[in-house]
Amino acid sequence: MQGRLTIGCRRGITFLEQQAEVDAERIGILGHSMGGRLTCLVAGTDKRVKAASPSVGGSGFLQTDLWGLPGSARRVSGDLKLFQKTLAGQAYLSRIECPILFLSATNDFNAPLDFVERGMALVPHDQKRTVYAVHLNHRFTPEADVSRQLWFDAHLNSRLELPQTPETELLL
């Protein structure tokens, strides 16, 4: 089913780029939860996508136990290795070439923070950021959401330049 939904999204892009009012060189994609997953699948398979912003879905690694919680991995019917190579989120993150901003929540069940960081490490370029809403599950705040609007303004409209991600250092 997820493969068919991805194809459907890509067909939607084909439709949009044929519309007179759409600039086919400035197509972005965003989605929440399952839509976040589709955002990553589409951005990883369609070079027409120029900026992406998944939220609380698409991190990959969901068939892996959470740290300290044995048995927490999601189950897959059929061949797990085949699923991980063909449909798991992590199989597509390494193929994303466009700028990507991942919105999530620190307590999210569908895109756990550890999995988001692990997945974003697979994106093969530096035009990537993560934004987390602290203490929330599967949603984020307006303050986090505004980063998505600024992301698309920066990468699709060239209206602004985002500041660099600050360096952090832990001294013990």
mmCIF file of N, CA and C in Angstrom, residues 23-145:
data_model
loop_
_atom_site.group_PDB
_atom_site.id
_atom_site.type_symbol
_atom_site.label_atom_id
_atom_site.label_comp_id
_atom_site.label_asym_id
_atom_site.label_seq_id
_atom_site.Cartn_x
_atom_site.Cartn_y
_atom_site.Cartn_z
ATOM 1 N N ASP A 23 5.221 26.871 -10.461
ATOM 2 C CA ASP A 23 6.606 26.869 -10.925
ATOM 3 C C ASP A 23 7.178 25.483 -10.635
ATOM 4 N N ALA A 24 7.356 24.692 -11.667
ATOM 5 C CA ALA A 24 7.797 23.304 -11.509
ATOM 6 C C ALA A 24 9.193 23.188 -10.907
ATOM 7 N N GLU A 25 9.938 24.276 -10.893
ATOM 8 C CA GLU A 25 11.280 24.260 -10.303
ATOM 9 C C GLU A 25 11.259 24.570 -8.808
ATOM 10 N N ARG A 26 10.056 24.821 -8.257
ATOM 11 C CA ARG A 26 9.959 25.161 -6.833
ATOM 12 C C ARG A 26 8.855 24.349 -6.160
ATOM 13 N N ILE A 27 8.940 23.047 -6.279
ATOM 14 C CA ILE A 27 7.945 22.163 -5.663
ATOM 15 C C ILE A 27 8.506 21.615 -4.355
ATOM 16 N N GLY A 28 7.743 21.809 -3.295
ATOM 17 C CA GLY A 28 8.103 21.280 -1.987
ATOM 18 C C GLY A 28 7.067 20.271 -1.541
ATOM 19 N N ILE A 29 7.422 19.495 -0.548
ATOM 20 C CA ILE A 29 6.501 18.492 -0.029
ATOM 21 C C ILE A 29 6.595 18.478 1.490
ATOM 22 N N LEU A 30 5.439 18.323 2.124
ATOM 23 C CA LEU A 30 5.393 18.187 3.575
ATOM 24 C C LEU A 30 4.292 17.217 3.932
ATOM 25 N N GLY A 31 4.401 16.645 5.100
ATOM 26 C CA GLY A 31 3.371 15.736 5.562
ATOM 27 C C GLY A 31 3.565 15.422 7.028
ATOM 28 N N HIS A 32 2.467 15.051 7.668
ATOM 29 C CA HIS A 32 2.462 14.773 9.105
ATOM 30 C C HIS A 32 2.080 13.308 9.327
ATOM 31 N N SER A 33 2.795 12.622 10.198
ATOM 32 C CA SER A 33 2.542 11.234 10.557
ATOM 33 C C SER A 33 2.750 10.339 9.329
ATOM 34 N N MET A 34 1.724 9.671 8.833
ATOM 35 C CA MET A 34 1.882 8.879 7.609
ATOM 36 C C MET A 34 2.279 9.791 6.457
ATOM 37 N N GLY A 35 1.805 11.016 6.477
ATOM 38 C CA GLY A 35 2.214 11.984 5.458
ATOM 39 C C GLY A 35 3.689 12.327 5.561
ATOM 40 N N GLY A 36 4.227 12.311 6.784
ATOM 41 C CA GLY A 36 5.663 12.516 6.960
ATOM 42 C C GLY A 36 6.452 11.363 6.367
ATOM 43 N N ARG A 37 5.931 10.175 6.561
ATOM 44 C CA ARG A 37 6.562 8.998 5.956
ATOM 45 C C ARG A 37 6.549 9.109 4.439
ATOM 46 N N LEU A 38 5.393 9.478 3.879
ATOM 47 C CA LEU A 38 5.296 9.645 2.429
ATOM 48 C C LEU A 38 6.209 10.763 1.935
ATOM 49 N N THR A 39 6.349 11.821 2.734
ATOM 50 C CA THR A 39 7.253 12.908 2.364
ATOM 51 C C THR A 39 8.656 12.369 2.126
ATOM 52 N N CYS A 40 9.131 11.527 3.016
ATOM 53 C CA CYS A 40 10.482 10.962 2.872
ATOM 54 C C CYS A 40 10.562 9.993 1.696
ATOM 55 N N LEU A 41 9.536 9.160 1.519
ATOM 56 C CA LEU A 41 9.539 8.218 0.399
ATOM 57 C C LEU A 41 9.542 8.958 -0.936
ATOM 58 N N VAL A 42 8.734 10.015 -1.040
ATOM 59 C CA VAL A 42 8.663 10.776 -2.293
ATOM 60 C C VAL A 42 9.942 11.575 -2.515
ATOM 61 N N ALA A 43 10.410 12.275 -1.492
ATOM 62 C CA ALA A 43 11.635 13.071 -1.646
ATOM 63 C C ALA A 43 12.834 12.187 -1.983
ATOM 64 N N GLY A 44 12.816 10.948 -1.535
ATOM 65 C CA GLY A 44 13.909 10.028 -1.823
ATOM 66 C C GLY A 44 13.826 9.374 -3.181
ATOM 67 N N THR A 45 12.706 9.549 -3.879
ATOM 68 C CA THR A 45 12.540 8.908 -5.188
ATOM 69 C C THR A 45 12.247 9.885 -6.312
ATOM 70 N N ASP A 46 12.057 11.154 -6.006
ATOM 71 C CA ASP A 46 11.641 12.107 -7.042
ATOM 72 C C ASP A 46 12.478 13.381 -6.958
ATOM 73 N N LYS A 47 13.334 13.563 -7.924
ATOM 74 C CA LYS A 47 14.233 14.720 -7.928
ATOM 75 C C LYS A 47 13.516 16.031 -8.244
ATOM 76 N N ARG A 48 12.250 15.968 -8.596
ATOM 77 C CA ARG A 48 11.488 17.205 -8.820
ATOM 78 C C ARG A 48 11.190 17.917 -7.509
ATOM 79 N N VAL A 49 11.272 17.205 -6.392
ATOM 80 C CA VAL A 49 11.056 17.806 -5.073
ATOM 81 C C VAL A 49 12.287 18.633 -4.724
ATOM 82 N N LYS A 50 12.080 19.928 -4.477
ATOM 83 C CA LYS A 50 13.192 20.850 -4.214
ATOM 84 C C LYS A 50 13.378 21.164 -2.737
ATOM 85 N N ALA A 51 12.404 20.824 -1.894
ATOM 86 C CA ALA A 51 12.516 20.991 -0.442
ATOM 87 C C ALA A 51 11.483 20.074 0.198
ATOM 88 N N ALA A 52 11.826 19.520 1.358
ATOM 89 C CA ALA A 52 10.934 18.580 2.036
ATOM 90 C C ALA A 52 10.895 18.883 3.527
ATOM 91 N N SER A 53 9.729 18.589 4.126
ATOM 92 C CA SER A 53 9.600 18.765 5.570
ATOM 93 C C SER A 53 8.616 17.747 6.151
ATOM 94 N N PRO A 54 9.117 16.567 6.489
ATOM 95 C CA PRO A 54 8.257 15.601 7.167
ATOM 96 C C PRO A 54 8.089 15.974 8.637
ATOM 97 N N SER A 55 6.993 15.520 9.222
ATOM 98 C CA SER A 55 6.839 15.697 10.667
ATOM 99 C C SER A 55 6.272 14.419 11.273
ATOM 100 N N VAL A 56 6.835 14.032 12.385
ATOM 101 C CA VAL A 56 6.481 12.875 13.208
ATOM 102 C C VAL A 56 6.144 11.619 12.402
ATOM 103 N N GLY A 57 6.888 11.394 11.354
ATOM 104 C CA GLY A 57 6.765 10.196 10.542
ATOM 105 C C GLY A 57 7.844 10.207 9.482
ATOM 106 N N GLY A 58 8.417 9.035 9.198
ATOM 107 C CA GLY A 58 9.435 8.949 8.164
ATOM 108 C C GLY A 58 10.842 8.787 8.678
ATOM 109 N N SER A 59 10.985 8.630 9.988
ATOM 110 C CA SER A 59 12.327 8.547 10.572
ATOM 111 C C SER A 59 13.056 7.266 10.208
ATOM 112 N N GLY A 60 12.299 6.209 9.940
ATOM 113 C CA GLY A 60 12.914 4.913 9.719
ATOM 114 C C GLY A 60 13.224 4.215 11.034
ATOM 115 N N PHE A 61 13.718 3.018 10.931
ATOM 116 C CA PHE A 61 14.196 2.214 12.061
ATOM 117 C C PHE A 61 13.088 1.774 13.024
ATOM 118 N N LEU A 62 11.831 1.855 12.608
ATOM 119 C CA LEU A 62 10.738 1.496 13.515
ATOM 120 C C LEU A 62 10.679 -0.002 13.796
ATOM 121 N N GLN A 63 11.367 -0.796 12.996
ATOM 122 C CA GLN A 63 11.409 -2.236 13.232
ATOM 123 C C GLN A 63 12.611 -2.596 14.107
ATOM 124 N N THR A 64 13.092 -1.626 14.874
ATOM 125 C CA THR A 64 14.209 -1.779 15.800
ATOM 126 C C THR A 64 13.689 -1.504 17.210
ATOM 127 N N ASP A 65 14.135 -2.263 18.180
ATOM 128 C CA ASP A 65 13.740 -1.990 19.566
ATOM 129 C C ASP A 65 14.237 -0.622 20.009
ATOM 130 N N LEU A 66 13.418 0.086 20.753
ATOM 131 C CA LEU A 66 13.851 1.319 21.395
ATOM 132 C C LEU A 66 14.849 0.971 22.487
ATOM 133 N N TRP A 67 15.785 1.856 22.750
ATOM 134 C CA TRP A 67 16.798 1.619 23.769
ATOM 135 C C TRP A 67 16.118 1.344 25.110
ATOM 136 N N GLY A 68 16.481 0.248 25.718
ATOM 137 C CA GLY A 68 15.957 -0.102 27.032
ATOM 138 C C GLY A 68 14.568 -0.709 27.021
ATOM 139 N N LEU A 69 13.983 -0.933 25.839
ATOM 140 C CA LEU A 69 12.634 -1.495 25.747
ATOM 141 C C LEU A 69 12.625 -2.705 24.819
ATOM 142 N N PRO A 70 13.119 -3.828 25.282
ATOM 143 C CA PRO A 70 13.106 -5.018 24.436
ATOM 144 C C PRO A 70 11.679 -5.371 24.029
ATOM 145 N N GLY A 71 11.530 -5.778 22.777
ATOM 146 C CA GLY A 71 10.212 -6.143 22.270
ATOM 147 C C GLY A 71 9.398 -4.966 21.769
ATOM 148 N N SER A 72 9.970 -3.778 21.719
ATOM 149 C CA SER A 72 9.215 -2.592 21.295
ATOM 150 C C SER A 72 9.230 -2.372 19.786
ATOM 151 N N ALA A 73 10.027 -3.135 19.059
ATOM 152 C CA ALA A 73 10.100 -2.970 17.604
ATOM 153 C C ALA A 73 8.752 -3.284 16.971
ATOM 154 N N ARG A 74 8.404 -2.537 15.941
ATOM 155 C CA ARG A 74 7.173 -2.828 15.209
ATOM 156 C C ARG A 74 7.366 -4.084 14.372
ATOM 157 N N ARG A 75 6.312 -4.839 14.274
ATOM 158 C CA ARG A 75 6.365 -6.101 13.552
ATOM 159 C C ARG A 75 6.051 -5.880 12.079
ATOM 160 N N VAL A 76 6.625 -6.738 11.259
ATOM 161 C CA VAL A 76 6.371 -6.728 9.823
ATOM 162 C C VAL A 76 5.958 -8.137 9.439
ATOM 163 N N SER A 77 4.859 -8.258 8.709
ATOM 164 C CA SER A 77 4.506 -9.589 8.211
ATOM 165 C C SER A 77 5.320 -9.820 6.938
ATOM 166 N N GLY A 78 5.895 -10.986 6.835
ATOM 167 C CA GLY A 78 6.727 -11.271 5.670
ATOM 168 C C GLY A 78 8.199 -11.093 5.982
ATOM 169 N N ASP A 79 8.960 -10.854 4.951
ATOM 170 C CA ASP A 79 10.421 -10.802 5.019
ATOM 171 C C ASP A 79 10.891 -9.443 5.540
ATOM 172 N N LEU A 80 11.407 -9.405 6.766
ATOM 173 C CA LEU A 80 11.861 -8.153 7.386
ATOM 174 C C LEU A 80 13.002 -7.519 6.601
ATOM 175 N N LYS A 81 13.963 -8.321 6.158
ATOM 176 C CA LYS A 81 15.105 -7.764 5.411
ATOM 177 C C LYS A 81 14.647 -7.141 4.100
ATOM 178 N N LEU A 82 13.718 -7.776 3.418
ATOM 179 C CA LEU A 82 13.181 -7.218 2.175
ATOM 180 C C LEU A 82 12.452 -5.908 2.462
ATOM 181 N N PHE A 83 11.653 -5.883 3.522
ATOM 182 C CA PHE A 83 10.956 -4.655 3.910
ATOM 183 C C PHE A 83 11.954 -3.532 4.181
ATOM 184 N N GLN A 84 13.011 -3.833 4.928
ATOM 185 C CA GLN A 84 13.989 -2.803 5.280
ATOM 186 C C GLN A 84 14.727 -2.267 4.059
ATOM 187 N N LYS A 85 14.865 -3.066 3.020
ATOM 188 C CA LYS A 85 15.539 -2.612 1.800
ATOM 189 C C LYS A 85 14.606 -1.876 0.851
ATOM 190 N N THR A 86 13.298 -2.120 0.973
ATOM 191 C CA THR A 86 12.376 -1.587 -0.032
ATOM 192 C C THR A 86 11.368 -0.565 0.482
ATOM 193 N N LEU A 87 10.881 -0.708 1.698
ATOM 194 C CA LEU A 87 9.821 0.178 2.179
ATOM 195 C C LEU A 87 10.121 0.901 3.483
ATOM 196 N N ALA A 88 11.107 0.466 4.216
ATOM 197 C CA ALA A 88 11.422 1.126 5.485
ATOM 198 C C ALA A 88 11.937 2.540 5.217
ATOM 199 N N GLY A 89 11.627 3.446 6.119
ATOM 200 C CA GLY A 89 12.015 4.844 5.948
ATOM 201 C C GLY A 89 13.496 5.040 5.726
ATOM 202 N N GLN A 90 14.323 4.282 6.437
ATOM 203 C CA GLN A 90 15.768 4.469 6.315
ATOM 204 C C GLN A 90 16.289 4.115 4.924
ATOM 205 N N ALA A 91 15.545 3.341 4.150
ATOM 206 C CA ALA A 91 15.982 2.987 2.797
ATOM 207 C C ALA A 91 15.922 4.185 1.855
ATOM 208 N N TYR A 92 15.164 5.212 2.206
ATOM 209 C CA TYR A 92 14.976 6.363 1.314
ATOM 210 C C TYR A 92 15.682 7.624 1.794
ATOM 211 N N LEU A 93 15.945 7.723 3.076
ATOM 212 C CA LEU A 93 16.588 8.935 3.595
ATOM 213 C C LEU A 93 17.949 9.164 2.954
ATOM 214 N N SER A 94 18.677 8.113 2.675
ATOM 215 C CA SER A 94 20.004 8.262 2.067
ATOM 216 C C SER A 94 19.927 8.693 0.605
ATOM 217 N N ARG A 95 18.741 8.705 0.032
ATOM 218 C CA ARG A 95 18.552 9.101 -1.368
ATOM 219 C C ARG A 95 18.026 10.527 -1.514
ATOM 220 N N ILE A 96 17.727 11.182 -0.405
ATOM 221 C CA ILE A 96 17.153 12.532 -0.471
ATOM 222 C C ILE A 96 18.245 13.534 -0.815
ATOM 223 N N GLU A 97 18.046 14.252 -1.910
ATOM 224 C CA GLU A 97 19.017 15.244 -2.366
ATOM 225 C C GLU A 97 18.585 16.671 -2.075
ATOM 226 N N CYS A 98 17.314 16.883 -1.790
ATOM 227 C CA CYS A 98 16.826 18.244 -1.550
ATOM 228 C C CYS A 98 16.998 18.616 -0.074
ATOM 229 N N PRO A 99 16.946 19.905 0.239
ATOM 230 C CA PRO A 99 16.972 20.326 1.647
ATOM 231 C C PRO A 99 15.799 19.699 2.407
ATOM 232 N N ILE A 100 16.056 19.265 3.627
ATOM 233 C CA ILE A 100 15.017 18.594 4.420
ATOM 234 C C ILE A 100 15.031 19.106 5.859
ATOM 235 N N LEU A 101 13.847 19.453 6.339
ATOM 236 C CA LEU A 101 13.630 19.877 7.726
ATOM 237 C C LEU A 101 12.676 18.874 8.360
ATOM 238 N N PHE A 102 13.104 18.200 9.412
ATOM 239 C CA PHE A 102 12.279 17.200 10.090
ATOM 240 C C PHE A 102 11.740 17.797 11.377
ATOM 241 N N LEU A 103 10.409 17.888 11.486
ATOM 242 C CA LEU A 103 9.761 18.344 12.708
ATOM 243 C C LEU A 103 9.298 17.121 13.488
ATOM 244 N N SER A 104 9.563 17.126 14.786
ATOM 245 C CA SER A 104 9.127 16.007 15.606
ATOM 246 C C SER A 104 8.909 16.480 17.034
ATOM 247 N N ALA A 105 8.624 15.545 17.889
ATOM 248 C CA ALA A 105 8.416 15.829 19.308
ATOM 249 C C ALA A 105 9.296 14.865 20.101
ATOM 250 N N THR A 106 9.804 15.326 21.213
ATOM 251 C CA THR A 106 10.768 14.512 21.963
ATOM 252 C C THR A 106 10.167 13.214 22.487
ATOM 253 N N ASN A 107 8.859 13.151 22.664
ATOM 254 C CA ASN A 107 8.216 11.943 23.183
ATOM 255 C C ASN A 107 7.354 11.252 22.130
ATOM 256 N N ASP A 108 7.683 11.427 20.870
ATOM 257 C CA ASP A 108 6.839 10.889 19.809
ATOM 258 C C ASP A 108 6.965 9.371 19.697
ATOM 259 N N PHE A 109 5.838 8.707 19.544
ATOM 260 C CA PHE A 109 5.815 7.253 19.407
ATOM 261 C C PHE A 109 6.101 6.812 17.975
ATOM 262 N N ASN A 110 5.812 7.656 16.999
ATOM 263 C CA ASN A 110 5.886 7.274 15.593
ATOM 264 C C ASN A 110 7.212 7.651 14.941
ATOM 265 N N ALA A 111 7.899 8.601 15.515
ATOM 266 C CA ALA A 111 9.230 9.002 15.036
ATOM 267 C C ALA A 111 10.055 9.349 16.277
ATOM 268 N N PRO A 112 10.458 8.335 17.031
ATOM 269 C CA PRO A 112 11.222 8.598 18.253
ATOM 270 C C PRO A 112 12.486 9.408 17.965
ATOM 271 N N LEU A 113 12.826 10.284 18.885
ATOM 272 C CA LEU A 113 13.956 11.189 18.719
ATOM 273 C C LEU A 113 15.218 10.449 18.274
ATOM 274 N N ASP A 114 15.537 9.338 18.908
ATOM 275 C CA ASP A 114 16.741 8.586 18.535
ATOM 276 C C ASP A 114 16.687 8.130 17.081
ATOM 277 N N PHE A 115 15.501 7.711 16.628
ATOM 278 C CA PHE A 115 15.369 7.236 15.254
ATOM 279 C C PHE A 115 15.435 8.393 14.265
ATOM 280 N N VAL A 116 14.881 9.550 14.635
ATOM 281 C CA VAL A 116 14.967 10.726 13.760
ATOM 282 C C VAL A 116 16.430 11.105 13.558
ATOM 283 N N GLU A 117 17.181 11.177 14.645
ATOM 284 C CA GLU A 117 18.599 11.550 14.533
ATOM 285 C C GLU A 117 19.379 10.512 13.723
ATOM 286 N N ARG A 118 19.092 9.259 13.955
ATOM 287 C CA ARG A 118 19.763 8.187 13.213
ATOM 288 C C ARG A 118 19.413 8.257 11.723
ATOM 289 N N GLY A 119 18.140 8.514 11.436
ATOM 290 C CA GLY A 119 17.705 8.627 10.046
ATOM 291 C C GLY A 119 18.270 9.850 9.350
ATOM 292 N N MET A 120 18.248 10.991 10.032
ATOM 293 C CA MET A 120 18.764 12.213 9.408
ATOM 294 C C MET A 120 20.266 12.118 9.157
ATOM 295 N N ALA A 121 20.967 11.314 9.927
ATOM 296 C CA ALA A 121 22.400 11.111 9.681
ATOM 297 C C ALA A 121 22.636 10.424 8.331
ATOM 298 N N LEU A 122 21.625 9.739 7.814
ATOM 299 C CA LEU A 122 21.747 9.075 6.512
ATOM 300 C C LEU A 122 21.601 10.040 5.343
ATOM 301 N N VAL A 123 20.949 11.177 5.560
ATOM 302 C CA VAL A 123 20.767 12.151 4.474
ATOM 303 C C VAL A 123 22.161 12.628 4.061
ATOM 304 N N PRO A 124 22.502 12.488 2.763
ATOM 305 C CA PRO A 124 23.899 12.641 2.349
ATOM 306 C C PRO A 124 24.372 14.070 2.073
ATOM 307 N N HIS A 125 23.778 15.046 2.703
ATOM 308 C CA HIS A 125 24.207 16.432 2.498
ATOM 309 C C HIS A 125 23.988 17.224 3.774
ATOM 310 N N ASP A 126 24.403 18.491 3.758
ATOM 311 C CA ASP A 126 24.322 19.331 4.961
ATOM 312 C C ASP A 126 23.088 20.225 5.011
ATOM 313 N N GLN A 127 22.251 20.207 3.990
ATOM 314 C CA GLN A 127 21.044 21.027 3.983
ATOM 315 C C GLN A 127 19.919 20.285 4.699
ATOM 316 N N LYS A 128 20.132 20.038 5.987
ATOM 317 C CA LYS A 128 19.159 19.279 6.772
ATOM 318 C C LYS A 128 19.142 19.831 8.185
ATOM 319 N N ARG A 129 17.955 19.822 8.760
ATOM 320 C CA ARG A 129 17.776 20.299 10.135
ATOM 321 C C ARG A 129 16.687 19.475 10.801
ATOM 322 N N THR A 130 16.716 19.488 12.121
ATOM 323 C CA THR A 130 15.641 18.894 12.910
ATOM 324 C C THR A 130 15.147 19.932 13.909
ATOM 325 N N VAL A 131 13.861 19.902 14.165
ATOM 326 C CA VAL A 131 13.235 20.772 15.162
ATOM 327 C C VAL A 131 12.355 19.878 16.023
ATOM 328 N N TYR A 132 12.510 19.995 17.340
ATOM 329 C CA TYR A 132 11.738 19.168 18.264
ATOM 330 C C TYR A 132 10.892 20.036 19.180
ATOM 331 N N ALA A 133 9.657 19.599 19.385
ATOM 332 C CA ALA A 133 8.808 20.184 20.417
ATOM 333 C C ALA A 133 9.035 19.353 21.682
ATOM 334 N N VAL A 134 9.484 20.004 22.726
ATOM 335 C CA VAL A 134 9.863 19.319 23.963
ATOM 336 C C VAL A 134 8.626 18.814 24.712
ATOM 337 N N HIS A 135 8.702 17.597 25.214
ATOM 338 C CA HIS A 135 7.686 16.959 26.065
ATOM 339 C C HIS A 135 6.393 16.594 25.340
ATOM 340 N N LEU A 136 6.322 16.758 24.043
ATOM 341 C CA LEU A 136 5.084 16.447 23.329
ATOM 342 C C LEU A 136 5.187 15.096 22.630
ATOM 343 N N ASN A 137 4.021 14.557 22.271
ATOM 344 C CA ASN A 137 3.931 13.288 21.568
ATOM 345 C C ASN A 137 3.102 13.490 20.308
ATOM 346 N N HIS A 138 3.717 13.323 19.160
ATOM 347 C CA HIS A 138 3.050 13.299 17.857
ATOM 348 C C HIS A 138 2.407 14.632 17.461
ATOM 349 N N ARG A 139 2.944 15.692 17.978
ATOM 350 C CA ARG A 139 2.510 17.032 17.580
ATOM 351 C C ARG A 139 3.624 17.995 17.949
ATOM 352 N N PHE A 140 3.461 19.230 17.528
ATOM 353 C CA PHE A 140 4.456 20.235 17.869
ATOM 354 C C PHE A 140 3.759 21.566 18.062
ATOM 355 N N THR A 141 4.502 22.535 18.488
ATOM 356 C CA THR A 141 3.958 23.839 18.849
ATOM 357 C C THR A 141 3.993 24.788 17.652
ATOM 358 N N PRO A 142 3.229 25.876 17.722
ATOM 359 C CA PRO A 142 3.316 26.887 16.656
ATOM 360 C C PRO A 142 4.739 27.425 16.490
ATOM 361 N N GLU A 143 5.479 27.501 17.587
ATOM 362 C CA GLU A 143 6.859 27.985 17.510
ATOM 363 C C GLU A 143 7.730 27.034 16.691
ATOM 364 N N ALA A 144 7.457 25.748 16.773
ATOM 365 C CA ALA A 144 8.195 24.784 15.952
ATOM 366 C C ALA A 144 7.687 24.806 14.513
ATOM 367 N N ASP A 145 6.391 24.952 14.348
ATOM 368 C CA ASP A 145 5.790 24.937 13.015
ATOM 369 C C ASP A 145 6.271 26.102 12.154
#
